[in-house]
CSV table of C-alpha atoms in Angstrom, one decimal:
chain,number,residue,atom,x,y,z
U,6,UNK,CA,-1.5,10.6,-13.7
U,7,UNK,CA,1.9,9.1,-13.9
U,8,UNK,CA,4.3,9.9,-16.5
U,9,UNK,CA,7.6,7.9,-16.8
U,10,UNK,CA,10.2,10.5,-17.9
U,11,UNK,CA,12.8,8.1,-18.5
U,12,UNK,CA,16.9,8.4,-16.9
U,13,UNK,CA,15.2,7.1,-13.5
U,14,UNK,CA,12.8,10.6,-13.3
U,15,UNK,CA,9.0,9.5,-13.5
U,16,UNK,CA,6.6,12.7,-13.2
U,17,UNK,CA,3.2,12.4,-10.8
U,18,UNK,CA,0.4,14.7,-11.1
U,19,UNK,CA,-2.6,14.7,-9.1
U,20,UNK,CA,-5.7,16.1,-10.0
U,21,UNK,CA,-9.0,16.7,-8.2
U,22,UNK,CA,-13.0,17.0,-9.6
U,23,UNK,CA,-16.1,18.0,-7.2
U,24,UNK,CA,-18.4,17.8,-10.5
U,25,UNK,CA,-18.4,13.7,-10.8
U,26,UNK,CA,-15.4,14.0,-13.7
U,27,UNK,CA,-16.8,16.2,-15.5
U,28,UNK,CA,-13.5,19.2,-14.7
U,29,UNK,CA,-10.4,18.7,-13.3
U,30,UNK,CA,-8.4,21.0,-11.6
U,31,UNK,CA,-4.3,20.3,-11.3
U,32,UNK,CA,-3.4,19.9,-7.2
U,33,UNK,CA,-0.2,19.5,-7.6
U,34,UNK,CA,2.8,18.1,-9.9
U,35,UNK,CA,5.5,15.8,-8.2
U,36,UNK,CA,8.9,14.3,-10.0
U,37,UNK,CA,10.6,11.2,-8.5
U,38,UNK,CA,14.9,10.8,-9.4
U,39,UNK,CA,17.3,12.2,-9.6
U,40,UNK,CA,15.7,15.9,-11.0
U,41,UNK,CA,12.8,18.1,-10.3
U,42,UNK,CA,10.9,20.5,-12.4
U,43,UNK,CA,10.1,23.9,-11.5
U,44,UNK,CA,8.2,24.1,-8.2
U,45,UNK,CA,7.8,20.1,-8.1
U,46,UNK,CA,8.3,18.8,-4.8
U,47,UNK,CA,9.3,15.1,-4.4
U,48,UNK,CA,6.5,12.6,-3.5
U,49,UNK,CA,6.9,9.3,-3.9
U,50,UNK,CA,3.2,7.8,-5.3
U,51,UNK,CA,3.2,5.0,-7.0
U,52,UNK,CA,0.1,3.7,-6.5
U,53,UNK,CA,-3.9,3.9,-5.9
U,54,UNK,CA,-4.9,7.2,-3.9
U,55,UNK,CA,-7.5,6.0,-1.6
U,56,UNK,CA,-9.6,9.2,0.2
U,57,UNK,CA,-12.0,8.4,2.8
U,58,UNK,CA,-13.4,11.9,3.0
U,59,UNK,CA,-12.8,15.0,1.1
U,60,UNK,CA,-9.5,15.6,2.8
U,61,UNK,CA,-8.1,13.1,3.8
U,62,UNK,CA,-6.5,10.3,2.0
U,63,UNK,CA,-3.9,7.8,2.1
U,64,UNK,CA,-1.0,6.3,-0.3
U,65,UNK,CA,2.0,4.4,-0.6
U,66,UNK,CA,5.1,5.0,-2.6
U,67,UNK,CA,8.8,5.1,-2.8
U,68,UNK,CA,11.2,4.4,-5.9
U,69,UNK,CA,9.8,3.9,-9.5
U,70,UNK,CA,8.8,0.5,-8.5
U,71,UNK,CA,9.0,0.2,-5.1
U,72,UNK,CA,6.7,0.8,-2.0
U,73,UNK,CA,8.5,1.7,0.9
U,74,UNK,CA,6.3,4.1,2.6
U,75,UNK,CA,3.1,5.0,2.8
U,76,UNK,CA,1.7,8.4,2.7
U,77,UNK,CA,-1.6,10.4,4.3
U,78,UNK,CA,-2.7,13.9,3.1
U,79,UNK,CA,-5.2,15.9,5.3
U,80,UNK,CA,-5.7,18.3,2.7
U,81,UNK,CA,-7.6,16.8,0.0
U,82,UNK,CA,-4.0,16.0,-2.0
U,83,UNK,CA,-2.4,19.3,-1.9
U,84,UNK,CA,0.2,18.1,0.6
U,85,UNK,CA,1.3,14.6,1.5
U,86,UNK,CA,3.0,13.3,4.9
U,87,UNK,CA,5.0,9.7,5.1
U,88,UNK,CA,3.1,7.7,8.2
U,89,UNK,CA,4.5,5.6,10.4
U,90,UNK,CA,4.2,1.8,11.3
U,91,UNK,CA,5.2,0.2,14.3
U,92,UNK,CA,6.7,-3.2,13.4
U,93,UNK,CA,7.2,-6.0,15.6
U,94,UNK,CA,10.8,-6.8,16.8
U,95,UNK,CA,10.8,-9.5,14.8
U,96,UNK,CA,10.5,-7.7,11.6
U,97,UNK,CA,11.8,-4.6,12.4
U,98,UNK,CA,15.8,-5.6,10.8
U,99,UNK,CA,13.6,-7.0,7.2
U,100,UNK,CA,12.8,-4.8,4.3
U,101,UNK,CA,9.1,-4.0,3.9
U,102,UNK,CA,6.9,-3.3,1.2
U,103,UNK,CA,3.3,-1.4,1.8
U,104,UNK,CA,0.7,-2.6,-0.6
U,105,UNK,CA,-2.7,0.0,-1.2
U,106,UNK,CA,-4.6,0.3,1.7
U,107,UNK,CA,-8.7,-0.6,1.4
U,108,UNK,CA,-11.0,1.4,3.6
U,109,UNK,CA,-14.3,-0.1,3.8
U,110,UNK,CA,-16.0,2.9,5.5
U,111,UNK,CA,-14.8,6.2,7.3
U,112,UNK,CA,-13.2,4.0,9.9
U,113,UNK,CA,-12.0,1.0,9.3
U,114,UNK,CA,-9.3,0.2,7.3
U,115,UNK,CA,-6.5,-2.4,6.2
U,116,UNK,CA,-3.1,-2.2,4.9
U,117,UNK,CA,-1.1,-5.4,3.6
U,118,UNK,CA,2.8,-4.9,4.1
U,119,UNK,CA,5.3,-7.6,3.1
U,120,UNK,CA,8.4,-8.6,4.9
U,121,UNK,CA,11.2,-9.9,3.6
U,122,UNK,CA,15.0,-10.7,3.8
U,123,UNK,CA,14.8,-12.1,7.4
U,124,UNK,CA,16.6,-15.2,8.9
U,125,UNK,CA,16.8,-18.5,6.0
U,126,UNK,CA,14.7,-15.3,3.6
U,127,UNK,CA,11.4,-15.5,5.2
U,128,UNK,CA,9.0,-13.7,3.9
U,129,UNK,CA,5.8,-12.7,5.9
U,130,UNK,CA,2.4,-10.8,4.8
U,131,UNK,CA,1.1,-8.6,7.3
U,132,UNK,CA,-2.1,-7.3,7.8
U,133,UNK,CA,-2.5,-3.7,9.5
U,134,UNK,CA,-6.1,-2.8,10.5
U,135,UNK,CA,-7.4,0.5,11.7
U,136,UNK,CA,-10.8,1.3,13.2
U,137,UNK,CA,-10.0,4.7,13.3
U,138,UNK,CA,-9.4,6.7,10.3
U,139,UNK,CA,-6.3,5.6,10.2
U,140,UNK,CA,-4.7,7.5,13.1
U,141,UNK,CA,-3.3,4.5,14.4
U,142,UNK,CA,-3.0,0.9,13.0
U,143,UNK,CA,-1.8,-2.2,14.3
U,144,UNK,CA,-0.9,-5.2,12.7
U,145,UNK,CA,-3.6,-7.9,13.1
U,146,UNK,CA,-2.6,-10.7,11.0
U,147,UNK,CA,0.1,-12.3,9.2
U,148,UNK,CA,0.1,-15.2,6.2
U,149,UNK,CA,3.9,-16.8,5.5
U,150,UNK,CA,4.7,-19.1,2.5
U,151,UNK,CA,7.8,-19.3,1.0
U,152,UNK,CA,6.0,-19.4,-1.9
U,153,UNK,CA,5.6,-15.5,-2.0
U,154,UNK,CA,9.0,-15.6,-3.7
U,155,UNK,CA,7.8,-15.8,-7.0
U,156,UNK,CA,7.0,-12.1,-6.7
U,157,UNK,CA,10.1,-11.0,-6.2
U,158,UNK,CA,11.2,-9.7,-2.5
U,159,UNK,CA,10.5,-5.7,-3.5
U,160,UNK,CA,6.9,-6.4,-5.0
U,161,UNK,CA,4.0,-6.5,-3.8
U,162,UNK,CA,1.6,-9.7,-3.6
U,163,UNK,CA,-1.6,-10.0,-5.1
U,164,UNK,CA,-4.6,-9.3,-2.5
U,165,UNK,CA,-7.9,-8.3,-2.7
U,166,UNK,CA,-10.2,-7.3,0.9
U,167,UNK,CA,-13.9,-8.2,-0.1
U,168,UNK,CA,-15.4,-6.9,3.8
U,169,UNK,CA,-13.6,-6.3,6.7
U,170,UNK,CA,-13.4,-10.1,7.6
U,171,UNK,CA,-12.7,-11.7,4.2
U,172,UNK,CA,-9.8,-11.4,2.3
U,173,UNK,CA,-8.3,-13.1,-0.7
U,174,UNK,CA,-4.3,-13.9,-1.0
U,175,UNK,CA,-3.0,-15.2,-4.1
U,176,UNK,CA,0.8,-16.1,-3.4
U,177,UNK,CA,1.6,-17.7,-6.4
U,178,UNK,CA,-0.1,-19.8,-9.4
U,179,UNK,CA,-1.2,-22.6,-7.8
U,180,UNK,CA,-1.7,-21.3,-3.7
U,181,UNK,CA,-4.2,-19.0,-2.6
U,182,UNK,CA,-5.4,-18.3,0.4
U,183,UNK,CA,-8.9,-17.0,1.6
U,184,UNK,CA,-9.6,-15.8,5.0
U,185,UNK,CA,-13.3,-15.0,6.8
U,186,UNK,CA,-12.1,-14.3,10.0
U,187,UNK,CA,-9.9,-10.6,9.8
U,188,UNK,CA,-6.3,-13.5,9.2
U,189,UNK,CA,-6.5,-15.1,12.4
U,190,UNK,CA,-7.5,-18.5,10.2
U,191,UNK,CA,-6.5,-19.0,6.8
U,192,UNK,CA,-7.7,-22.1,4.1
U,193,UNK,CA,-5.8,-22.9,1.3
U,194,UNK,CA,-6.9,-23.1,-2.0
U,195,UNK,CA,-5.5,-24.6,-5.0
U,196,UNK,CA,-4.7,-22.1,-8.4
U,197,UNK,CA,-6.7,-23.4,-11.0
């Protein structure tokens, strides 16, 4: 649950059920700013909480709006731990965005993250896989268009991964881009 406190302080609570939704016990309570509440440790979610098992599970977060890191637990919520990516040299100096990662079994895995701010503002859209529950990942694929710009550098871009192989990018309006082959080809389609 996410509860913007106003003055820059936004309040995340995390809950857990093992009846199908039927009870809800409180894991833990988190405030983002500039304050903190009693006992509330600082974690940055902003997002989707994706678990692949009944411990562990991955986010991403950062500021109130922002996703600059992503996050894996390994105790079914009660504490988080930022994860890091190795980014290629040439994207190591450019701001990065991580978008919600998509699991599609225990194993395999893909995480979007967007770069931006680079040489003449190149933006790039990078696609991390893992086949491993996530203990490493390695970027796979990447989609540029200056059109990602319409989204504004510090947001994310609107994806969605149907299998392992197929994914869906909409970069703006009137380009999308659809790709059956884990981003190593991409076809354009036009926005209706």
């Amino acid at each position: 649950a996410y509860a913007p406190l106003g003055m820059e302080t936004d309040a995340i609570y995390l809950y857990q059920t093992r009846d199908g939704g039927q009870s809800w016990t409180a894991l833990a309570n988190y405030s983002t700013g500039y304050t903190y509440g009693a006992g509330a440790e600082e974690l940055l979610v902003v997002r989707r909480v994706t678990f692949i098992d009944a411990l562990r599970g991955w986010a991403v977060g950062g500021s109130r709006w922002d996703t600059y890191q992503m996050l894996v637990t390994q105790d079914g919520g009660r504490n988080w731990s930022p994860v890091s990516l190795e980014f290629p040299e040439v994207y190591a100096g450019m701001g990065h965005v991580y978008q919600d990662p998509v699991f599609f079994s225990h194993d395999s895995g893909v995480l979007p993250v967007r770069f931006s701010g680079g040489e003449d503002g190149d933006q790039v859209l990078g696609f991390y896989t893992t086949g491993n529950a996530g203990v490493t990942w390695q970027l796979a694929a990447t989609l540029d268009d200056p059109e990602m710009d319409r989204f504004g550098r510090d947001r994310g871009v609107a994806w969605s991964a149907i299998d392992e192989a197929t994914w869906f990018v909409a970069v703006s309006e009137a380009r999308q881009y659809l790709t059956r082959d884990r981003g190593q080809t991409w076809e354009a389609i036009a926005g209706a």
